[in-house]
Short mmCIF file of C-alpha atoms and ligand atoms in Angstrom, two decimals:
data_model
loop_
_atom_site.label_atom_id
_atom_site.label_comp_id
_atom_site.label_asym_id
_atom_site.label_seq_id
_atom_site.Cartn_x
_atom_site.Cartn_y
_atom_site.Cartn_z
CA MET X 229 9.03 2.47 -4.52
CA ASN X 230 9.81 -1.20 -4.00
CA ILE X 231 13.24 -1.90 -2.53
CA VAL X 232 15.16 -5.14 -2.13
CA LEU X 233 17.83 -5.22 0.63
CA VAL X 234 20.42 -7.95 0.43
CA GLY X 235 23.52 -9.04 2.31
CA MET X 236 26.59 -8.90 0.08
CA GLN X 237 28.93 -11.17 1.95
CA TRP X 238 28.29 -14.27 4.16
CA GLY X 239 25.46 -12.88 6.24
CA ASP X 240 25.32 -10.80 9.43
CA GLU X 241 26.22 -7.63 7.54
CA GLY X 242 23.85 -5.55 9.66
CA LYS X 243 20.74 -5.99 7.52
CA GLY X 244 18.45 -5.79 10.58
CA LYS X 245 19.68 -2.35 11.50
CA VAL X 246 19.23 -0.99 7.94
CA ILE X 247 15.77 -2.60 7.56
CA ASP X 248 14.71 -0.99 10.86
CA ILE X 249 15.91 2.44 9.66
CA LEU X 250 14.31 2.15 6.20
CA SER X 251 11.08 0.85 7.63
CA ARG X 252 10.06 4.33 8.61
CA LYS X 253 9.77 5.25 4.96
CA VAL X 254 7.79 2.24 3.65
CA ASP X 255 4.40 0.64 4.19
CA TYR X 256 5.26 -3.07 3.96
CA ILE X 257 8.29 -5.05 5.10
CA VAL X 258 8.61 -8.59 3.78
CA ARG X 259 10.86 -11.56 4.44
CA TYR X 260 11.22 -13.71 1.31
CA GLN X 261 13.65 -16.56 1.93
CA GLY X 262 15.50 -18.43 4.61
CA GLY X 263 14.08 -19.21 8.03
CA ASN X 264 15.16 -18.94 11.58
CA ASN X 265 18.77 -19.56 10.57
CA ALA X 266 18.68 -15.75 10.27
CA GLY X 267 19.26 -13.49 13.23
CA HIS X 268 18.64 -9.81 12.49
CA THR X 269 19.49 -7.40 15.26
CA VAL X 270 17.71 -4.09 15.91
CA VAL X 271 18.86 -1.87 18.70
CA VAL X 272 16.44 0.74 20.08
CA GLY X 273 17.84 2.73 22.99
CA LYS X 274 19.02 0.21 25.54
CA GLN X 275 16.89 -2.59 24.15
CA GLN X 276 18.14 -5.15 21.65
CA TYR X 277 15.74 -7.24 19.55
CA ILE X 278 16.90 -10.21 17.48
CA PHE X 279 14.43 -11.26 14.77
CA HIS X 280 14.67 -14.71 13.26
CA LEU X 281 11.45 -14.85 11.24
CA ILE X 282 9.46 -11.69 11.77
CA PRO X 283 10.53 -8.81 9.53
CA SER X 284 12.80 -6.32 11.28
CA GLY X 285 10.33 -3.50 10.57
CA ILE X 286 7.79 -4.81 13.13
CA LEU X 287 8.84 -2.27 15.77
CA HIS X 288 7.38 0.57 13.68
CA PRO X 289 3.66 0.98 14.46
CA GLY X 290 1.32 0.69 11.49
CA LYS X 291 3.78 -1.02 9.17
CA ILE X 292 2.55 -4.27 7.62
CA CYS X 293 5.01 -7.09 8.07
CA CYS X 294 4.78 -10.24 5.92
CA ILE X 295 6.46 -13.58 5.79
CA GLY X 296 6.43 -14.52 2.15
CA ASN X 297 5.99 -17.92 0.45
CA GLY X 298 9.75 -18.39 0.06
CA VAL X 299 10.46 -18.53 3.79
CA VAL X 300 10.60 -21.81 5.71
CA ILE X 301 8.87 -21.46 9.06
CA ASP X 302 9.45 -23.26 12.31
CA PRO X 303 6.05 -22.60 13.88
CA GLY X 304 7.33 -22.98 17.46
CA VAL X 305 9.90 -20.27 16.84
CA LEU X 306 7.34 -18.00 15.15
CA LEU X 307 5.00 -18.38 18.07
CA GLY X 308 7.81 -17.56 20.50
CA GLU X 309 8.69 -14.45 18.55
CA LEU X 310 5.09 -13.28 18.44
CA ASN X 311 4.76 -13.85 22.18
CA ASP X 312 7.98 -11.85 22.80
CA LEU X 313 6.52 -8.95 20.82
CA ARG X 314 3.31 -9.11 22.79
CA ASN X 315 5.26 -9.15 26.05
CA ASN X 316 7.12 -6.07 24.89
CA GLY X 317 3.84 -4.29 24.25
CA ILE X 318 4.20 -4.32 20.44
CA ASP X 319 0.83 -4.76 18.79
CA PHE X 320 1.03 -6.79 15.57
CA SER X 321 -2.49 -8.26 15.47
CA ARG X 322 -3.66 -6.46 12.38
CA ARG X 323 -0.36 -5.99 10.62
CA PHE X 324 1.36 -9.35 10.70
CA LYS X 325 0.71 -11.65 7.74
CA VAL X 326 2.11 -15.01 6.72
CA SER X 327 1.82 -16.77 3.38
CA THR X 328 -0.45 -19.79 2.90
CA LEU X 329 2.33 -21.23 0.71
CA ALA X 330 5.25 -20.99 3.14
CA HIS X 331 6.71 -24.37 3.98
CA LEU X 332 6.90 -25.59 7.56
CA ILE X 333 9.94 -26.86 9.35
CA MET X 334 8.88 -30.13 10.99
CA PRO X 335 10.61 -31.76 13.99
CA TYR X 336 12.17 -34.35 11.70
CA HIS X 337 13.80 -31.66 9.59
CA LYS X 338 15.70 -30.31 12.59
CA ASN X 339 16.90 -33.77 13.64
CA LEU X 340 17.87 -34.70 10.09
CA ASP X 341 19.83 -31.44 9.72
CA GLN X 342 21.80 -32.21 12.89
CA LEU X 343 22.26 -35.94 12.24
CA ARG X 344 23.48 -35.35 8.64
CA GLU X 345 25.88 -32.64 9.81
CA ARG X 346 27.31 -34.96 12.44
CA ARG X 347 27.99 -37.61 9.80
CA ARG X 348 29.46 -35.35 7.14
CA LYS X 349 33.15 -35.60 6.60
CA ASN X 350 33.27 -32.04 5.28
CA LYS X 351 30.95 -30.25 7.66
CA ILE X 352 28.94 -27.23 6.50
CA GLY X 353 28.47 -25.83 9.96
CA THR X 354 24.68 -25.37 9.52
CA THR X 355 22.66 -23.66 12.19
CA GLY X 356 20.93 -26.99 12.85
CA ARG X 357 17.52 -25.39 12.46
CA GLY X 358 16.26 -27.81 9.79
CA ILE X 359 16.55 -25.34 6.93
CA GLY X 360 18.21 -27.67 4.35
CA PRO X 361 15.93 -30.66 4.93
CA CYS X 362 12.82 -28.44 4.80
CA TYR X 363 13.80 -26.87 1.47
CA ALA X 364 14.73 -30.34 0.20
CA ASP X 365 11.19 -31.58 0.93
CA LYS X 366 9.77 -28.54 -0.81
CA ILE X 367 11.71 -29.35 -3.95
CA ASN X 368 10.89 -33.04 -3.51
CA ARG X 369 7.18 -32.08 -3.45
CA CYS X 370 6.47 -33.69 -0.08
CA GLY X 371 6.66 -30.53 2.05
CA ILE X 372 3.93 -29.35 4.39
CA ARG X 373 2.73 -25.78 4.02
CA MET X 374 1.04 -23.22 6.28
CA ILE X 375 -2.29 -23.71 4.47
CA ASP X 376 -2.22 -27.44 5.23
CA LEU X 377 -2.56 -26.65 8.97
CA LEU X 378 -6.00 -25.24 8.21
CA ASN X 379 -7.15 -28.54 6.60
CA PRO X 380 -6.81 -31.30 9.22
CA GLY X 381 -7.68 -34.13 6.79
CA LEU X 382 -5.11 -33.15 4.22
CA PHE X 383 -2.49 -32.39 6.90
CA LYS X 384 -3.08 -35.85 8.38
CA ASP X 385 -2.48 -37.57 5.02
CA LYS X 386 0.64 -35.54 4.24
CA LEU X 387 2.16 -36.03 7.66
CA LYS X 388 1.44 -39.77 7.64
CA ASP X 389 3.03 -40.10 4.20
CA ASN X 390 6.11 -38.22 5.32
CA LEU X 391 6.54 -40.13 8.57
CA LYS X 392 6.17 -43.46 6.81
CA GLU X 393 9.25 -42.79 4.73
CA LYS X 394 11.19 -40.66 7.22
CA ASN X 395 10.80 -42.92 10.23
CA GLU X 396 12.33 -45.78 8.17
CA ILE X 397 15.27 -43.54 7.29
CA PHE X 398 15.69 -42.43 10.91
CA LYS X 399 15.67 -46.01 12.14
CA LYS X 400 17.71 -47.69 9.44
CA VAL X 401 20.24 -45.02 8.61
CA TYR X 402 20.58 -43.04 11.79
CA GLN X 403 19.52 -45.56 14.52
CA HIS X 404 17.05 -42.94 15.74
CA PRO X 405 13.65 -44.03 17.13
CA GLY X 406 11.69 -41.84 14.72
CA PHE X 407 8.69 -39.57 15.36
CA SER X 408 5.17 -40.08 16.67
CA PHE X 409 2.37 -39.05 14.30
CA GLN X 410 -0.05 -38.11 17.05
CA LYS X 411 2.31 -35.78 18.85
CA ILE X 412 3.31 -33.79 15.80
CA TYR X 413 -0.25 -33.78 14.40
CA ALA X 414 -1.72 -32.31 17.63
CA GLU X 415 1.08 -29.77 18.09
CA TYR X 416 0.94 -28.49 14.51
CA LEU X 417 -2.86 -28.28 14.37
CA GLY X 418 -2.53 -26.17 17.50
CA TYR X 419 -0.21 -23.81 15.63
CA GLY X 420 -2.65 -23.69 12.74
CA LYS X 421 -5.42 -22.44 15.06
CA LEU X 422 -3.13 -19.78 16.58
CA PHE X 423 -1.84 -18.58 13.20
CA ALA X 424 -5.18 -18.69 11.34
CA PRO X 425 -5.83 -14.92 11.73
CA TYR X 426 -2.52 -14.12 10.04
CA ILE X 427 -2.44 -16.72 7.25
CA CYS X 428 -3.31 -15.23 3.89
CA ASN X 429 -2.43 -14.94 0.20
CA THR X 430 0.47 -12.58 0.67
CA ALA X 431 1.25 -12.45 -3.08
CA ALA X 432 -2.24 -11.04 -3.70
CA LEU X 433 -1.86 -8.65 -0.75
CA LEU X 434 1.52 -7.38 -1.92
CA ASN X 435 0.48 -6.98 -5.54
CA LYS X 436 -2.52 -4.97 -4.43
CA ALA X 437 -0.12 -2.84 -2.41
CA VAL X 438 1.96 -2.31 -5.55
CA ARG X 439 -1.16 -1.26 -7.51
CA ASP X 440 -2.09 1.15 -4.68
CA LYS X 441 1.40 2.70 -4.99
CA LYS X 442 2.44 1.64 -1.51
CA ASP X 443 6.15 1.25 -0.71
CA ILE X 444 7.52 -2.21 -0.04
CA LEU X 445 10.82 -3.22 1.47
CA LEU X 446 11.93 -6.78 0.80
CA GLU X 447 14.22 -8.04 3.57
CA GLY X 448 16.91 -10.50 2.49
CA ALA X 449 18.34 -12.98 4.90
CA GLN X 450 21.81 -14.54 4.87
CA GLY X 451 24.15 -13.23 2.24
CA THR X 452 25.13 -13.53 -1.41
CA PHE X 453 27.86 -16.09 -0.89
CA LEU X 454 25.49 -18.34 1.05
CA ASP X 455 23.24 -18.48 -2.05
CA ILE X 456 22.40 -22.03 -3.13
CA ASP X 457 23.51 -21.35 -6.71
CA PHE X 458 26.07 -18.56 -6.60
CA GLY X 459 27.51 -19.04 -3.12
CA THR X 460 30.53 -21.05 -1.99
CA TYR X 461 28.69 -24.35 -2.57
CA PRO X 462 28.36 -26.67 -0.72
CA PHE X 463 29.14 -24.32 2.16
CA VAL X 464 25.92 -22.38 1.61
CA THR X 465 22.35 -22.24 2.83
CA SER X 466 19.45 -23.81 0.86
CA SER X 467 17.69 -20.74 -0.55
CA SER X 468 18.24 -18.04 -3.19
CA THR X 469 19.70 -15.28 -1.13
CA ILE X 470 20.40 -12.93 -4.05
CA SER X 471 17.98 -10.18 -5.03
CA GLY X 472 16.32 -12.39 -7.63
CA GLY X 473 15.10 -14.59 -4.78
CA SER X 474 12.84 -11.74 -3.65
CA CYS X 475 10.48 -12.19 -6.60
CA ILE X 476 10.24 -15.97 -6.21
CA GLY X 477 9.76 -15.63 -2.48
CA THR X 478 6.94 -13.10 -2.64
CA GLY X 479 5.19 -13.31 -6.01
CA ILE X 480 6.10 -9.73 -6.84
CA SER X 481 7.29 -9.64 -10.45
CA PRO X 482 10.81 -8.36 -11.37
CA ASP X 483 9.46 -5.30 -13.18
CA LYS X 484 8.06 -3.97 -9.89
CA ILE X 485 11.45 -3.77 -8.19
CA ASN X 486 12.84 -0.23 -8.27
CA LYS X 487 15.98 -0.32 -6.15
CA ILE X 488 18.40 -2.87 -4.71
CA ILE X 489 20.39 -1.93 -1.63
CA GLY X 490 23.47 -3.97 -0.83
CA VAL X 491 24.58 -4.17 2.81
CA CYS X 492 28.16 -5.06 3.63
CA LYS X 493 30.45 -4.74 6.56
CA ALA X 494 33.54 -2.56 6.25
CA TYR X 495 35.39 -5.85 6.73
CA THR X 496 34.22 -9.44 6.26
CA THR X 497 32.81 -12.16 8.56
CA ARG X 498 31.60 -15.67 8.09
CA VAL X 499 29.99 -18.24 10.45
CA GLY X 500 30.33 -21.90 9.71
CA GLU X 501 32.72 -23.67 7.37
CA GLY X 502 33.87 -22.85 3.87
CA PRO X 503 36.49 -20.80 1.97
CA PHE X 504 37.26 -17.31 3.23
CA PRO X 505 40.36 -15.89 1.48
CA THR X 506 40.81 -12.74 3.59
CA GLU X 507 40.35 -14.40 6.99
CA PHE X 508 42.55 -12.96 9.70
CA ALA X 509 45.19 -15.07 11.45
CA ALA X 510 43.95 -16.43 14.80
CA GLU X 511 45.31 -13.78 17.13
CA PHE X 512 44.22 -10.69 15.16
CA GLY X 513 40.97 -12.51 14.36
CA LYS X 514 40.19 -12.76 18.06
CA ILE X 515 41.00 -9.09 18.65
CA MET X 516 38.63 -8.03 15.83
CA ARG X 517 35.94 -10.52 16.87
CA ASP X 518 35.89 -9.03 20.36
CA LYS X 519 36.00 -5.48 19.04
CA GLY X 520 33.13 -6.09 16.64
CA ASN X 521 31.30 -8.41 19.01
CA GLU X 522 31.24 -10.92 16.23
CA PHE X 523 29.22 -13.77 17.69
CA GLY X 524 26.28 -15.30 15.87
CA ALA X 525 22.88 -13.76 16.61
CA THR X 526 21.23 -17.19 16.17
CA THR X 527 23.68 -19.79 17.41
CA GLY X 528 26.09 -17.61 19.42
CA ARG X 529 29.03 -19.19 17.55
CA PRO X 530 32.15 -17.01 17.10
CA ARG X 531 32.21 -15.45 13.63
CA ARG X 532 35.36 -15.76 11.54
CA CYS X 533 36.66 -12.26 10.70
CA GLY X 534 38.81 -10.92 7.80
CA TRP X 535 39.61 -7.90 5.70
CA PHE X 536 37.19 -6.43 3.18
CA ASP X 537 37.15 -8.59 0.04
CA ALA X 538 36.43 -6.42 -2.99
CA VAL X 539 36.53 -9.43 -5.29
CA ILE X 540 33.48 -11.05 -3.71
CA ALA X 541 31.81 -7.68 -3.16
CA LYS X 542 32.13 -6.85 -6.88
CA GLU X 543 30.64 -10.23 -7.78
CA SER X 544 27.82 -9.41 -5.37
CA VAL X 545 27.16 -6.07 -7.06
CA MET X 546 26.80 -7.96 -10.34
CA LEU X 547 24.67 -10.85 -9.08
CA ASN X 548 22.28 -8.63 -7.17
CA GLY X 549 22.21 -5.58 -9.39
CA ILE X 550 23.13 -3.42 -6.39
CA SER X 551 22.18 0.22 -6.93
CA GLU X 552 23.26 1.58 -3.48
CA LEU X 553 25.60 0.50 -0.79
CA ALA X 554 25.26 0.54 3.01
CA ILE X 555 28.68 0.10 4.67
CA MET X 556 28.34 -1.19 8.20
CA LYS X 557 30.47 -1.35 11.30
CA MET X 558 32.99 1.26 10.20
CA ASP X 559 33.64 1.99 13.86
CA VAL X 560 35.11 -1.49 14.35
CA LEU X 561 38.06 -0.46 12.12
CA ASP X 562 38.84 2.57 14.29
CA GLY X 563 42.22 2.48 16.00
CA LEU X 564 44.09 0.33 13.49
CA ASP X 565 47.49 1.41 12.07
CA LYS X 566 46.59 0.16 8.66
CA VAL X 567 43.57 -1.27 6.89
CA LYS X 568 43.59 -3.61 3.88
CA ILE X 569 41.24 -4.25 0.95
CA CYS X 570 41.61 -7.43 -1.09
CA THR X 571 41.57 -6.43 -4.76
CA SER X 572 42.47 -9.78 -6.37
CA TYR X 573 43.57 -13.34 -5.58
CA LYS X 574 46.80 -15.04 -6.54
CA TYR X 575 46.77 -18.74 -7.27
CA LYS X 576 49.56 -20.75 -8.89
CA GLY X 577 51.25 -17.57 -10.13
CA LYS X 578 47.97 -16.35 -11.80
CA ILE X 579 46.10 -13.24 -10.75
CA PHE X 580 42.28 -13.49 -10.39
CA ARG X 581 40.56 -10.13 -10.48
CA GLU X 582 37.13 -11.72 -10.86
CA PHE X 583 35.41 -14.17 -8.54
CA PRO X 584 36.81 -17.57 -9.55
CA GLY X 585 34.30 -20.17 -10.79
CA ASP X 586 36.48 -22.92 -9.33
CA LEU X 587 36.15 -22.91 -5.57
CA THR X 588 39.47 -24.72 -5.07
CA VAL X 589 40.98 -21.46 -6.27
CA LEU X 590 39.02 -19.55 -3.65
CA SER X 591 40.04 -22.00 -0.92
CA LYS X 592 43.73 -21.93 -1.77
CA ALA X 593 44.29 -18.47 -3.25
CA ALA X 594 46.36 -15.84 -1.53
CA PRO X 595 44.62 -12.46 -1.29
CA VAL X 596 46.36 -9.50 -2.92
CA TYR X 597 45.82 -6.41 -0.79
CA LYS X 598 45.74 -2.69 -1.23
CA GLN X 599 46.97 -1.32 2.07
CA MET X 600 45.73 2.06 3.34
CA PRO X 601 46.52 4.09 6.43
CA GLY X 602 44.21 3.49 9.37
CA TRP X 603 42.63 6.12 11.62
CA PRO X 604 42.53 6.64 15.38
CA ASN X 605 39.69 5.84 17.72
CA GLN X 606 37.02 8.49 17.47
CA ARG X 607 36.19 10.32 20.69
CA ASN X 608 32.80 11.33 19.34
CA LYS X 609 30.73 9.34 16.91
CA PRO X 610 30.85 11.06 13.51
CA ARG X 611 27.47 12.30 12.42
CA SER X 612 28.27 13.17 8.81
CA PHE X 613 30.59 12.01 6.07
CA LYS X 614 32.65 15.11 6.68
CA GLN X 615 33.09 14.31 10.37
CA LEU X 616 34.69 10.97 9.55
CA HIS X 617 38.50 10.91 9.85
CA PRO X 618 40.09 11.73 6.43
CA ASN X 619 41.62 8.26 6.26
CA ALA X 620 38.23 6.65 6.95
CA ARG X 621 36.75 8.77 4.17
CA ALA X 622 39.57 7.70 1.82
CA TYR X 623 38.85 4.04 2.69
CA LEU X 624 35.16 4.45 1.88
CA LEU X 625 35.88 6.30 -1.34
CA GLU X 626 38.22 3.47 -2.35
CA LEU X 627 35.47 0.88 -1.69
CA GLN X 628 33.05 2.98 -3.73
CA LYS X 629 35.55 3.22 -6.60
CA LEU X 630 36.35 -0.51 -6.60
CA LEU X 631 32.69 -1.52 -6.52
CA GLY X 632 31.44 1.16 -8.87
CA VAL X 633 28.34 1.81 -6.73
CA LYS X 634 27.44 4.80 -4.59
CA ILE X 635 27.60 4.50 -0.80
CA THR X 636 24.44 6.07 0.61
CA MET X 637 24.74 4.92 4.19
CA VAL X 638 27.65 4.41 6.58
CA SER X 639 27.03 2.83 9.99
CA VAL X 640 29.30 3.67 12.91
CA GLY X 641 27.47 1.89 15.76
CA SER X 642 24.55 -0.43 16.41
CA ALA X 643 22.14 2.32 17.44
CA ARG X 644 19.74 4.01 15.03
CA LYS X 645 21.45 7.38 15.58
CA ASP X 646 24.90 5.97 14.67
CA THR X 647 24.16 6.21 10.97
CA ILE X 648 25.53 8.57 8.36
CA PHE X 649 23.39 9.22 5.30
CA ILE X 650 25.14 10.40 2.19
P1 GDP C 107 22.12 -9.21 10.08
O1 GDP C 107 21.96 -10.68 10.22
O2 GDP C 107 22.65 -8.82 8.75
O3 GDP C 107 20.90 -8.44 10.46
O4 GDP C 107 23.24 -8.78 11.15
P2 GDP C 107 23.36 -9.34 12.69
O5 GDP C 107 22.26 -8.64 13.51
O6 GDP C 107 23.43 -10.78 12.74
O7 GDP C 107 24.80 -8.78 13.08
C1 GDP C 107 25.15 -7.45 13.03
C2 GDP C 107 25.57 -7.04 14.43
O8 GDP C 107 26.31 -5.82 14.32
C3 GDP C 107 24.48 -6.76 15.39
O9 GDP C 107 24.87 -7.12 16.66
C4 GDP C 107 24.24 -5.25 15.27
O10 GDP C 107 23.66 -4.67 16.42
C5 GDP C 107 25.66 -4.79 15.09
N1 GDP C 107 25.83 -3.56 14.30
C6 GDP C 107 25.14 -3.14 13.21
N2 GDP C 107 25.71 -2.03 12.69
C7 GDP C 107 26.77 -1.74 13.46
C8 GDP C 107 27.80 -0.75 13.43
O11 GDP C 107 27.83 0.12 12.52
N3 GDP C 107 28.74 -0.79 14.37
C9 GDP C 107 28.80 -1.74 15.34
N4 GDP C 107 29.79 -1.71 16.22
N5 GDP C 107 27.83 -2.69 15.41
C10 GDP C 107 26.87 -2.72 14.47
P1 IMO C 108 21.55 -13.70 8.66
O1 IMO C 108 20.23 -13.52 7.97
C1 IMO C 108 25.34 -15.89 8.76
C2 IMO C 108 25.22 -20.09 7.50
C3 IMO C 108 25.49 -21.14 8.56
C4 IMO C 108 26.15 -22.21 7.70
C5 IMO C 108 25.39 -22.12 6.38
C6 IMO C 108 24.28 -23.13 6.21
O2 IMO C 108 21.50 -13.45 10.11
O3 IMO C 108 22.63 -12.99 7.96
P2 IMO C 108 21.87 -23.38 7.33
O4 IMO C 108 21.44 -23.52 8.72
O5 IMO C 108 21.30 -22.20 6.61
O6 IMO C 108 21.67 -24.62 6.51
O7 IMO C 108 23.47 -23.15 7.40
O8 IMO C 108 24.83 -20.79 6.35
N1 IMO C 108 24.12 -19.12 7.81
C7 IMO C 108 24.33 -17.87 8.20
N2 IMO C 108 25.47 -17.18 8.42
N3 IMO C 108 24.12 -15.23 8.82
C8 IMO C 108 22.99 -15.90 8.57
O9 IMO C 108 21.77 -15.26 8.53
C9 IMO C 108 23.04 -17.28 8.28
N4 IMO C 108 22.13 -18.22 7.97
C10 IMO C 108 22.80 -19.32 7.69
O10 IMO C 108 26.37 -20.66 9.53
O11 IMO C 108 27.48 -21.84 7.41
MG1 MG C 109 22.52 -12.26 11.49
#
């Protein structure tokens, strides 16, 4: 069984927790897009791990964890993450793999990301990790890939070529001194030596696994509305975050995918700029942010919070082909008098039941809500669907009805045990 897991909103839905739980049942866990703009949290007992590049299944001994060709890799961050694992006594030596074809985030990508962001009138609120500029170079056909680090001559030519153009841009456009070839060359060749044991043709590896009837879990990063095509452009990331991206980012063909799990919060959050119709007003937003501990796992920025938006979630079901839903952070809604679900938008007297193609509508529309009774704080964590408060059950059943997809998992806390399987 080959499963894709995607975020259905604007990221941070709790994908890391679900990946960790599902990892027990599969043989391979694979990241296929994005880079260290992602922050996937896994809580085991008192310990919290935040993974930016390494698949969230790595804590399970014996599971093979791959970074696919579609991911952009900051080698310094990858090295740091591998060292952290080693320091925590987690052995990955024979089960961590990274694609020869994955593109590398170079120091100039990070600076360019930050310099461009500073100059933009309409800021995106990027993570500043160099994601956009790295993907731009990939598409521009001047990117540097993992395999290049194993070929010093080729790497030298590519880096020289890049710096020739980029240093001029840095100096002339941004009044920045530019970058030294020698420093980057030496540093990155060093990474090449360290990563050599893990670099391989992951597409071949994964397709062999498919032939051998192994189970693969494809770990999405970000969320559907950060997708470069279908998201709230230009307030998006630079990769294909929808389920379709998993084939491009791994080399596994679409006919091998058996199931697509959509992860969404029982409410909505967003980090960075861009339209967010159901966003709470400031005061309530702060209360919910503190309750849900909604601060970015990568940048620490406060996340914007709002009610569940069934319009975007329905669009997400369509774009991803979601076959099962995991609803996360239900516990954060405990103790509210009422809860609301946005079922349509109203703009200039017109009702939009579907996701509007025109983003000015999304930016200016007023959400139309279905209001439901809330439920009290739970003294004990519910362990089954039946143990949930009747109003919480009614809320979940309403989400299920609106989205037309079965909820198979409800999360009521960050720990592994705080999970209800249906
Ligand atoms: P991801 O990027 O989708 O993996 O999500 P993040 O890790 O960035 O953010 C999710 C946060 O919510 C993390 O801090 C998780 O530990 C936490 N979390 C996950 N599920 C639950 C839940 O059901 N309840 C609560 N209260 N926290 C949760
Ligand atoms: P996970 O995988 C939430 C957002 C940034 C910004 C926009 C573009 O943890 O869910 P980028 O640095 O990618 O060019 O920034 O995308 N963003 C995320 N928001 N969760 C993420 O990842 C995100 N990765 C990027 O805040 O608005
Ligand atoms: Mg996150």
